[in-house]
DNA sequence: CCTGCATAACCTGTATGATAGATATTGACA
DNA sequence: TGTCAATATCTATCATACAGGTTATGCAGG
């Protein structure tokens, strides 16, 4: 929810009601105060109250029953939002993400080698060329690196692989190059073998060799893991 | 957004306006029709229109400028929302998801075998017992099945694996057992080997044997894939 | 012709009152 | 004690109105 775009009166009621729900004051199944009661409590018109409740309903937090009232819905996932903390800069966090990526992207590379179209090959080659240029000019490579991986996921002809990369993009390409990079030591020390590792994967995909593609990707990601682990050990000394 | 909790009049306006935005009919910066115009177009009261717009505002899709109108906001991620269509009931969709799951969960099982705690073992065994009871009573098993997989992901000691399962939960445990299951043929024909397949994975995790755990999970998921593919072929005949 | 100012028109934000339909509560009666 | 009807309460929607802000238009002056 974006409180910046909602009027202050409506926003305040939304926030208050959400607080009640998330703190357990209003448990699942509990009935919220009636619209009339809320207008009195907040000294606002019923229009404002209804707009606030419309938002809560849209988010699936409550349901309104005519003649009865508005009731809090049971939310199975009251806990953390998946992948919401991807720009945490702990090395251990990056390692965790790499472990998951490793599982997905090794398979992704193999499927891409088996299924890629000629057009996708063209894009992959172009993407690699852009990355090479970035490296040559000493520019940041995270964006082009991610794009290369994304193109591979697209080449699997299974949208779920690309969607997965979209979900974890935040953990790979930092939002700002200033703040995050200061804390991520690996970002300041780019992979010296990035180009050849990507090239190895790309060659396997061009050749349509799934096993070689998986192996290339495995080496690529394991090397990244290794660098993070080395930094962990260095930090502990 | 949960259209099930919103009144039909409000919901329809939200859907229509969202369509205009997502299809590019209303590009970023474009002005939506005024509230007065929308009440005329949809033959509804202004209350209904305002509630719909309040929801769009809460989602950050539009902003209202007093005296001016309501304007579409620039959204960097104008594309699809990752994993937003997980309850689509096409068999090909289920196959796609299984391919991705296969990559993650095979690794997940191996890591769980290597890293699980005694407490997590206890939970896994209990989770399996619940599933066995479900099967014995002929009750739906999707929930318990997912829980078992989730417990394995937790046992990897890498939150990202559990988070991944949270993200794709919708594609595994249908929201309603009535509507979706009618269209998912595999749901109506449960896996006859579910218990022994889970048991094989569980045994490997108990024994702390990553390779066996990975193999067990691979067989389990490949069998699922096989059943979906068989239905695909049956449907094409 | 261009610029500046005033006015009108249009817009969102909120308030108020009303009706319709559904549900919950209460009281009376058997 | 149980049932039924009446009443109260509730959401869903409609209609009207005012306040404050923005935009468009017209007119006067340079």
Short mmCIF file of C-alpha atoms in Angstrom, two decimals, chain B residues 61-169:
data_model
loop_
_atom_site.label_atom_id
_atom_site.label_comp_id
_atom_site.label_asym_id
_atom_site.label_seq_id
_atom_site.Cartn_x
_atom_site.Cartn_y
_atom_site.Cartn_z
CA UNK B 61 -1.18 3.15 -9.49
CA UNK B 62 -2.62 6.65 -9.57
CA UNK B 63 -2.50 9.91 -7.74
CA UNK B 64 -5.26 12.44 -7.29
CA UNK B 65 -4.65 16.13 -7.62
CA UNK B 66 -7.38 18.29 -6.20
CA UNK B 67 -8.91 20.50 -8.85
CA UNK B 68 -7.02 18.68 -11.56
CA UNK B 69 -8.01 15.07 -11.70
CA UNK B 70 -6.63 11.59 -11.14
CA UNK B 71 -3.44 10.71 -12.97
CA UNK B 72 -1.70 7.48 -13.76
CA UNK B 73 1.62 7.11 -12.06
CA UNK B 74 4.79 5.94 -13.64
CA UNK B 75 5.45 2.38 -12.64
CA UNK B 76 8.90 1.07 -13.41
CA UNK B 77 7.65 -2.49 -13.30
CA UNK B 78 4.84 -2.14 -15.79
CA UNK B 79 5.32 -5.73 -16.77
CA UNK B 80 3.78 -8.78 -15.24
CA UNK B 81 3.91 -9.32 -11.52
CA UNK B 82 6.03 -12.37 -10.85
CA UNK B 83 4.05 -15.43 -9.85
CA UNK B 84 0.77 -13.52 -9.91
CA UNK B 85 -1.08 -16.10 -11.97
CA UNK B 86 -0.29 -19.17 -9.97
CA UNK B 87 -3.86 -20.38 -9.73
CA UNK B 88 -4.32 -20.63 -13.44
CA UNK B 89 -5.54 -24.12 -14.03
CA UNK B 90 -3.87 -25.00 -17.30
CA UNK B 91 -1.88 -28.18 -17.14
CA UNK B 92 1.01 -26.50 -18.91
CA UNK B 93 1.12 -23.95 -16.12
CA UNK B 94 1.39 -26.65 -13.51
CA UNK B 95 4.16 -28.28 -15.52
CA UNK B 96 6.08 -25.04 -15.70
CA UNK B 97 5.88 -24.57 -11.98
CA UNK B 98 6.97 -28.15 -11.36
CA UNK B 99 10.03 -27.61 -13.51
CA UNK B 100 11.07 -24.69 -11.38
CA UNK B 101 10.21 -26.49 -8.16
CA UNK B 102 12.24 -29.42 -9.28
CA UNK B 103 15.36 -27.29 -9.53
CA UNK B 104 14.90 -25.75 -6.11
CA UNK B 105 13.49 -28.59 -4.11
CA UNK B 106 15.96 -31.23 -5.15
CA UNK B 107 18.73 -29.02 -3.83
CA UNK B 108 16.57 -28.18 -0.86
CA UNK B 109 16.24 -31.82 0.10
CA UNK B 110 19.97 -32.33 -0.13
CA UNK B 111 20.72 -29.31 2.03
CA UNK B 112 18.08 -30.37 4.52
CA UNK B 113 19.71 -33.76 4.87
CA UNK B 114 23.02 -32.06 5.54
CA UNK B 115 21.83 -29.31 7.87
CA UNK B 116 18.61 -30.28 9.65
CA UNK B 117 18.38 -29.93 13.39
CA UNK B 118 16.88 -32.50 15.70
CA UNK B 119 13.88 -30.26 16.24
CA UNK B 120 13.35 -29.92 12.53
CA UNK B 121 13.57 -33.68 12.18
CA UNK B 122 10.86 -34.01 14.76
CA UNK B 123 8.68 -31.61 12.83
CA UNK B 124 9.30 -33.40 9.57
CA UNK B 125 8.33 -36.71 11.07
CA UNK B 126 5.20 -35.18 12.55
CA UNK B 127 4.36 -33.52 9.27
CA UNK B 128 4.71 -36.82 7.50
CA UNK B 129 2.53 -38.52 10.05
CA UNK B 130 -0.21 -35.96 9.49
CA UNK B 131 -0.01 -36.55 5.76
CA UNK B 132 -0.27 -40.30 6.23
CA UNK B 133 -3.38 -39.76 8.32
CA UNK B 134 -4.87 -37.58 5.64
CA UNK B 135 -4.26 -40.21 3.00
CA UNK B 136 -5.69 -42.95 5.19
CA UNK B 137 -8.89 -40.97 5.73
CA UNK B 138 -9.18 -40.07 2.07
CA UNK B 139 -8.94 -36.37 2.85
CA UNK B 140 -7.31 -33.77 0.60
CA UNK B 141 -3.56 -33.88 0.96
CA UNK B 142 -2.35 -30.74 -0.79
CA UNK B 143 -2.04 -28.76 2.41
CA UNK B 144 -0.11 -31.40 4.29
CA UNK B 145 1.95 -32.12 1.20
CA UNK B 146 2.99 -28.49 0.93
CA UNK B 147 3.73 -28.34 4.63
CA UNK B 148 6.08 -31.27 4.33
CA UNK B 149 7.94 -29.57 1.51
CA UNK B 150 8.02 -26.33 3.47
CA UNK B 151 9.52 -28.06 6.48
CA UNK B 152 12.23 -29.45 4.26
CA UNK B 153 12.99 -25.97 2.96
CA UNK B 154 13.22 -24.70 6.51
CA UNK B 155 15.63 -27.47 7.35
CA UNK B 156 18.11 -26.11 4.80
CA UNK B 157 18.92 -23.36 7.33
CA UNK B 158 18.64 -20.93 4.45
CA UNK B 159 15.55 -18.80 4.72
CA UNK B 160 15.53 -18.18 0.98
CA UNK B 161 14.40 -21.72 0.28
CA UNK B 162 11.43 -21.35 2.61
CA UNK B 163 10.66 -17.96 1.14
CA UNK B 164 10.64 -19.44 -2.30
CA UNK B 165 8.03 -21.95 -1.24
CA UNK B 166 5.96 -19.17 0.27
CA UNK B 167 6.00 -17.36 -3.06
CA UNK B 168 4.80 -20.36 -5.02
CA UNK B 169 2.42 -21.72 -2.42
#
